[in-house]
Amino acid sequence: MKWINHQITTGFIVYAATNDALAVAAGIAGAVIPDKVEGSPPKESTAYWKWRKKHRTWSHFPPLYFFLLIIVQGVNFYFKNPIAEILCNLLSYILIGALLHIAEDGICGKVPIFSTKKKHGLKLFKVGSTGEYFWTFLIVTACVAFSFREILNAEINLTQFIQNINIKEIGEKILDIFAGLNF
């Protein structure tokens, strides 16, 4: 996926899970880390393919990020300090953003899961294709629906309520009220 789609999707997923703007910001920051540590692809053809061969290896290896997440949460558990808690939570969401990046790459290509030597993935679309934007839109829509499920349910109930209203009966009651008023 392109970085912007990684950031958008990760941001919406983290928001749907936490409803926390700071967690979203940290998740978005982490959403580009696996690619950022590899550096930009070279422009020259031979160097590009050499870089491409190493792309999505150790930097996209989920156990690395899970290990770091366990360490951060261990520090958070050990140091009962509000500042340490805030820092550990921010670092945790940065690492979660990186893990979401890897999962997102897993639907558009292959990533290492059990070993940096063998990659697995679905390859549902090509990077930069219309399919990528469709999947981003689909994930964002699902996250919005999940985040606002109570509001959406209330609107559905309001629609049912409106359908059950008898307009003629309401009109008659309003006329009765006005008839009883003395001007």
mmCIF file of N, CA and C in Angstrom, residues 74-151:
data_model
loop_
_atom_site.group_PDB
_atom_site.id
_atom_site.type_symbol
_atom_site.label_atom_id
_atom_site.label_comp_id
_atom_site.label_asym_id
_atom_site.label_seq_id
_atom_site.Cartn_x
_atom_site.Cartn_y
_atom_site.Cartn_z
ATOM 1 N N GLY A 74 5.914 -4.414 29.488
ATOM 2 C CA GLY A 74 6.604 -4.827 30.713
ATOM 3 C C GLY A 74 7.127 -3.625 31.485
ATOM 4 N N VAL A 75 7.712 -2.691 30.776
ATOM 5 C CA VAL A 75 8.184 -1.448 31.401
ATOM 6 C C VAL A 75 6.993 -0.696 32.006
ATOM 7 N N ASN A 76 5.900 -0.649 31.267
ATOM 8 C CA ASN A 76 4.688 0.023 31.740
ATOM 9 C C ASN A 76 4.177 -0.634 33.024
ATOM 10 N N PHE A 77 4.229 -1.955 33.096
ATOM 11 C CA PHE A 77 3.770 -2.684 34.273
ATOM 12 C C PHE A 77 4.724 -2.490 35.453
ATOM 13 N N TYR A 78 6.023 -2.492 35.154
ATOM 14 C CA TYR A 78 7.025 -2.411 36.209
ATOM 15 C C TYR A 78 7.092 -1.022 36.848
ATOM 16 N N PHE A 79 7.077 0.023 36.026
ATOM 17 C CA PHE A 79 7.164 1.392 36.523
ATOM 18 C C PHE A 79 5.758 1.971 36.665
ATOM 19 N N LYS A 80 5.286 2.028 37.873
ATOM 20 C CA LYS A 80 3.952 2.592 38.127
ATOM 21 C C LYS A 80 4.084 4.109 38.229
ATOM 22 N N ASN A 81 4.193 4.749 37.063
ATOM 23 C CA ASN A 81 4.445 6.170 37.000
ATOM 24 C C ASN A 81 3.586 6.742 35.873
ATOM 25 N N PRO A 82 2.850 7.834 36.110
ATOM 26 C CA PRO A 82 1.978 8.377 35.055
ATOM 27 C C PRO A 82 2.721 8.776 33.780
ATOM 28 N N ILE A 83 3.919 9.329 33.915
ATOM 29 C CA ILE A 83 4.683 9.727 32.729
ATOM 30 C C ILE A 83 5.148 8.498 31.963
ATOM 31 N N ALA A 84 5.636 7.489 32.678
ATOM 32 C CA ALA A 84 6.046 6.237 32.029
ATOM 33 C C ALA A 84 4.850 5.575 31.349
ATOM 34 N N GLU A 85 3.690 5.652 31.981
ATOM 35 C CA GLU A 85 2.483 5.059 31.396
ATOM 36 C C GLU A 85 2.123 5.739 30.073
ATOM 37 N N ILE A 86 2.180 7.070 30.047
ATOM 38 C CA ILE A 86 1.871 7.814 28.814
ATOM 39 C C ILE A 86 2.869 7.458 27.722
ATOM 40 N N LEU A 87 4.163 7.471 28.056
ATOM 41 C CA LEU A 87 5.195 7.145 27.064
ATOM 42 C C LEU A 87 5.065 5.709 26.559
ATOM 43 N N CYS A 88 4.811 4.784 27.471
ATOM 44 C CA CYS A 88 4.662 3.380 27.069
ATOM 45 C C CYS A 88 3.423 3.186 26.198
ATOM 46 N N ASN A 89 2.341 3.881 26.521
ATOM 47 C CA ASN A 89 1.142 3.779 25.691
ATOM 48 C C ASN A 89 1.394 4.347 24.292
ATOM 49 N N LEU A 90 2.081 5.486 24.223
ATOM 50 C CA LEU A 90 2.415 6.060 22.912
ATOM 51 C C LEU A 90 3.291 5.102 22.099
ATOM 52 N N LEU A 91 4.328 4.559 22.743
ATOM 53 C CA LEU A 91 5.195 3.594 22.055
ATOM 54 C C LEU A 91 4.415 2.353 21.628
ATOM 55 N N SER A 92 3.489 1.915 22.472
ATOM 56 C CA SER A 92 2.677 0.745 22.136
ATOM 57 C C SER A 92 1.851 1.007 20.886
ATOM 58 N N TYR A 93 1.229 2.177 20.797
ATOM 59 C CA TYR A 93 0.417 2.476 19.621
ATOM 60 C C TYR A 93 1.267 2.711 18.372
ATOM 61 N N ILE A 94 2.485 3.188 18.552
ATOM 62 C CA ILE A 94 3.404 3.281 17.410
ATOM 63 C C ILE A 94 3.714 1.876 16.894
ATOM 64 N N LEU A 95 3.979 0.940 17.813
ATOM 65 C CA LEU A 95 4.256 -0.444 17.413
ATOM 66 C C LEU A 95 3.014 -1.115 16.826
ATOM 67 N N ILE A 96 1.848 -0.808 17.362
ATOM 68 C CA ILE A 96 0.605 -1.340 16.804
ATOM 69 C C ILE A 96 0.402 -0.793 15.387
ATOM 70 N N GLY A 97 0.732 0.474 15.179
ATOM 71 C CA GLY A 97 0.670 1.050 13.832
ATOM 72 C C GLY A 97 1.573 0.307 12.865
ATOM 73 N N ALA A 98 2.774 -0.062 13.328
ATOM 74 C CA ALA A 98 3.695 -0.829 12.486
ATOM 75 C C ALA A 98 3.124 -2.218 12.187
ATOM 76 N N LEU A 99 2.518 -2.845 13.183
ATOM 77 C CA LEU A 99 1.902 -4.159 12.968
ATOM 78 C C LEU A 99 0.726 -4.074 11.989
ATOM 79 N N LEU A 100 -0.051 -3.012 12.093
ATOM 80 C CA LEU A 100 -1.154 -2.819 11.138
ATOM 81 C C LEU A 100 -0.610 -2.603 9.725
ATOM 82 N N HIS A 101 0.514 -1.882 9.610
ATOM 83 C CA HIS A 101 1.172 -1.692 8.309
ATOM 84 C C HIS A 101 1.490 -3.055 7.692
ATOM 85 N N ILE A 102 2.048 -3.936 8.502
ATOM 86 C CA ILE A 102 2.425 -5.266 8.011
ATOM 87 C C ILE A 102 1.184 -6.041 7.582
ATOM 88 N N ALA A 103 0.115 -5.977 8.381
ATOM 89 C CA ALA A 103 -1.136 -6.655 8.018
ATOM 90 C C ALA A 103 -1.703 -6.087 6.723
ATOM 91 N N GLU A 104 -1.640 -4.770 6.588
ATOM 92 C CA GLU A 104 -2.137 -4.112 5.363
ATOM 93 C C GLU A 104 -1.299 -4.526 4.151
ATOM 94 N N ASP A 105 0.017 -4.630 4.333
ATOM 95 C CA ASP A 105 0.868 -5.113 3.239
ATOM 96 C C ASP A 105 0.554 -6.563 2.906
ATOM 97 N N GLY A 106 0.077 -7.311 3.885
ATOM 98 C CA GLY A 106 -0.263 -8.713 3.670
ATOM 99 C C GLY A 106 -1.479 -8.915 2.781
ATOM 100 N N ILE A 107 -2.286 -7.871 2.592
ATOM 101 C CA ILE A 107 -3.435 -8.016 1.686
ATOM 102 C C ILE A 107 -3.111 -7.525 0.274
ATOM 103 N N CYS A 108 -1.935 -6.911 0.115
ATOM 104 C CA CYS A 108 -1.566 -6.452 -1.232
ATOM 105 C C CYS A 108 -0.238 -7.048 -1.691
ATOM 106 N N GLY A 109 0.284 -7.957 -0.935
ATOM 107 C CA GLY A 109 1.562 -8.577 -1.291
ATOM 108 C C GLY A 109 1.912 -9.628 -0.267
ATOM 109 N N LYS A 110 3.176 -9.931 -0.181
ATOM 110 C CA LYS A 110 3.618 -10.959 0.753
ATOM 111 C C LYS A 110 4.529 -10.350 1.806
ATOM 112 N N VAL A 111 4.367 -10.836 3.041
ATOM 113 C CA VAL A 111 5.177 -10.378 4.164
ATOM 114 C C VAL A 111 5.675 -11.607 4.930
ATOM 115 N N PRO A 112 6.803 -11.464 5.622
ATOM 116 C CA PRO A 112 7.286 -12.596 6.428
ATOM 117 C C PRO A 112 6.444 -12.720 7.700
ATOM 118 N N ILE A 113 6.013 -13.917 8.014
ATOM 119 C CA ILE A 113 5.214 -14.101 9.225
ATOM 120 C C ILE A 113 5.979 -14.937 10.245
ATOM 121 N N PHE A 114 6.464 -16.101 9.813
ATOM 122 C CA PHE A 114 7.143 -17.017 10.722
ATOM 123 C C PHE A 114 8.658 -16.953 10.575
ATOM 124 N N SER A 115 9.118 -16.490 9.401
ATOM 125 C CA SER A 115 10.545 -16.419 9.113
ATOM 126 C C SER A 115 10.776 -15.282 8.121
ATOM 127 N N THR A 116 11.916 -14.634 8.221
ATOM 128 C CA THR A 116 12.222 -13.550 7.279
ATOM 129 C C THR A 116 12.557 -14.106 5.889
ATOM 130 N N LYS A 117 12.718 -15.412 5.777
ATOM 131 C CA LYS A 117 13.074 -16.038 4.500
ATOM 132 C C LYS A 117 11.845 -16.362 3.640
ATOM 133 N N LYS A 118 10.702 -16.644 4.265
ATOM 134 C CA LYS A 118 9.505 -17.031 3.517
ATOM 135 C C LYS A 118 8.395 -16.022 3.799
ATOM 136 N N LYS A 119 7.742 -15.582 2.727
ATOM 137 C CA LYS A 119 6.689 -14.568 2.843
ATOM 138 C C LYS A 119 5.329 -15.161 2.500
ATOM 139 N N HIS A 120 4.299 -14.602 3.135
ATOM 140 C CA HIS A 120 2.922 -15.033 2.911
ATOM 141 C C HIS A 120 2.045 -13.807 2.709
ATOM 142 N N GLY A 121 0.980 -13.949 1.938
ATOM 143 C CA GLY A 121 0.067 -12.836 1.732
ATOM 144 C C GLY A 121 -1.046 -13.182 0.770
ATOM 145 N N LEU A 122 -1.996 -12.256 0.636
ATOM 146 C CA LEU A 122 -3.171 -12.479 -0.207
ATOM 147 C C LEU A 122 -3.049 -11.871 -1.595
ATOM 148 N N LYS A 123 -2.390 -10.741 -1.707
ATOM 149 C CA LYS A 123 -2.237 -10.007 -2.978
ATOM 150 C C LYS A 123 -3.598 -9.764 -3.641
ATOM 151 N N LEU A 124 -4.476 -9.065 -2.911
ATOM 152 C CA LEU A 124 -5.811 -8.751 -3.416
ATOM 153 C C LEU A 124 -5.786 -7.640 -4.457
ATOM 154 N N PHE A 125 -4.732 -6.829 -4.447
ATOM 155 C CA PHE A 125 -4.625 -5.712 -5.389
ATOM 156 C C PHE A 125 -3.172 -5.302 -5.517
ATOM 157 N N LYS A 126 -2.888 -4.494 -6.551
ATOM 158 C CA LYS A 126 -1.541 -3.963 -6.752
ATOM 159 C C LYS A 126 -1.439 -2.598 -6.068
ATOM 160 N N VAL A 127 -0.246 -2.289 -5.592
ATOM 161 C CA VAL A 127 0.000 -0.996 -4.959
ATOM 162 C C VAL A 127 -0.260 0.124 -5.966
ATOM 163 N N GLY A 128 -1.027 1.113 -5.547
ATOM 164 C CA GLY A 128 -1.331 2.259 -6.394
ATOM 165 C C GLY A 128 -2.506 2.052 -7.332
ATOM 166 N N SER A 129 -3.103 0.874 -7.308
ATOM 167 C CA SER A 129 -4.218 0.584 -8.218
ATOM 168 C C SER A 129 -5.543 1.099 -7.640
ATOM 169 N N THR A 130 -6.567 1.043 -8.468
ATOM 170 C CA THR A 130 -7.907 1.400 -8.016
ATOM 171 C C THR A 130 -8.338 0.455 -6.897
ATOM 172 N N GLY A 131 -7.919 -0.791 -6.991
ATOM 173 C CA GLY A 131 -8.223 -1.780 -5.957
ATOM 174 C C GLY A 131 -7.711 -1.358 -4.587
ATOM 175 N N GLU A 132 -6.529 -0.750 -4.552
ATOM 176 C CA GLU A 132 -5.982 -0.278 -3.273
ATOM 177 C C GLU A 132 -6.891 0.773 -2.655
ATOM 178 N N TYR A 133 -7.338 1.708 -3.474
ATOM 179 C CA TYR A 133 -8.209 2.772 -2.957
ATOM 180 C C TYR A 133 -9.584 2.224 -2.580
ATOM 181 N N PHE A 134 -10.047 1.216 -3.315
ATOM 182 C CA PHE A 134 -11.318 0.579 -2.982
ATOM 183 C C PHE A 134 -11.221 -0.097 -1.619
ATOM 184 N N TRP A 135 -10.143 -0.874 -1.387
ATOM 185 C CA TRP A 135 -9.972 -1.563 -0.111
ATOM 186 C C TRP A 135 -9.785 -0.572 1.037
ATOM 187 N N THR A 136 -9.071 0.506 0.772
ATOM 188 C CA THR A 136 -8.919 1.546 1.800
ATOM 189 C C THR A 136 -10.284 2.117 2.148
ATOM 190 N N PHE A 137 -11.077 2.439 1.137
ATOM 191 C CA PHE A 137 -12.429 2.959 1.351
ATOM 192 C C PHE A 137 -13.290 1.953 2.118
ATOM 193 N N LEU A 138 -13.187 0.680 1.763
ATOM 194 C CA LEU A 138 -13.963 -0.370 2.417
ATOM 195 C C LEU A 138 -13.593 -0.486 3.902
ATOM 196 N N ILE A 139 -12.314 -0.484 4.199
ATOM 197 C CA ILE A 139 -11.853 -0.585 5.593
ATOM 198 C C ILE A 139 -12.284 0.647 6.381
ATOM 199 N N VAL A 140 -12.118 1.834 5.799
ATOM 200 C CA VAL A 140 -12.521 3.072 6.466
ATOM 201 C C VAL A 140 -14.025 3.071 6.735
ATOM 202 N N THR A 141 -14.812 2.647 5.752
ATOM 203 C CA THR A 141 -16.267 2.602 5.908
ATOM 204 C C THR A 141 -16.655 1.640 7.034
ATOM 205 N N ALA A 142 -16.014 0.482 7.091
ATOM 206 C CA ALA A 142 -16.289 -0.483 8.158
ATOM 207 C C ALA A 142 -15.927 0.104 9.523
ATOM 208 N N CYS A 143 -14.815 0.815 9.601
ATOM 209 C CA CYS A 143 -14.389 1.434 10.865
ATOM 210 C C CYS A 143 -15.359 2.538 11.298
ATOM 211 N N VAL A 144 -15.811 3.345 10.351
ATOM 212 C CA VAL A 144 -16.776 4.410 10.666
ATOM 213 C C VAL A 144 -18.082 3.799 11.146
ATOM 214 N N ALA A 145 -18.555 2.773 10.458
ATOM 215 C CA ALA A 145 -19.795 2.103 10.867
ATOM 216 C C ALA A 145 -19.643 1.512 12.266
ATOM 217 N N PHE A 146 -18.483 0.913 12.549
ATOM 218 C CA PHE A 146 -18.245 0.345 13.878
ATOM 219 C C PHE A 146 -18.177 1.448 14.933
ATOM 220 N N SER A 147 -17.484 2.536 14.621
ATOM 221 C CA SER A 147 -17.310 3.626 15.586
ATOM 222 C C SER A 147 -18.619 4.321 15.925
ATOM 223 N N PHE A 148 -19.497 4.415 14.947
ATOM 224 C CA PHE A 148 -20.752 5.141 15.152
ATOM 225 C C PHE A 148 -21.956 4.206 15.141
ATOM 226 N N ARG A 149 -21.739 2.966 15.563
ATOM 227 C CA ARG A 149 -22.812 1.976 15.522
ATOM 228 C C ARG A 149 -24.008 2.357 16.380
ATOM 229 N N GLU A 150 -23.784 2.997 17.530
ATOM 230 C CA GLU A 150 -24.903 3.412 18.375
ATOM 231 C C GLU A 150 -25.730 4.493 17.679
ATOM 232 N N ILE A 151 -25.067 5.445 17.048
ATOM 233 C CA ILE A 151 -25.766 6.527 16.343
ATOM 234 C C ILE A 151 -26.530 5.960 15.152
#
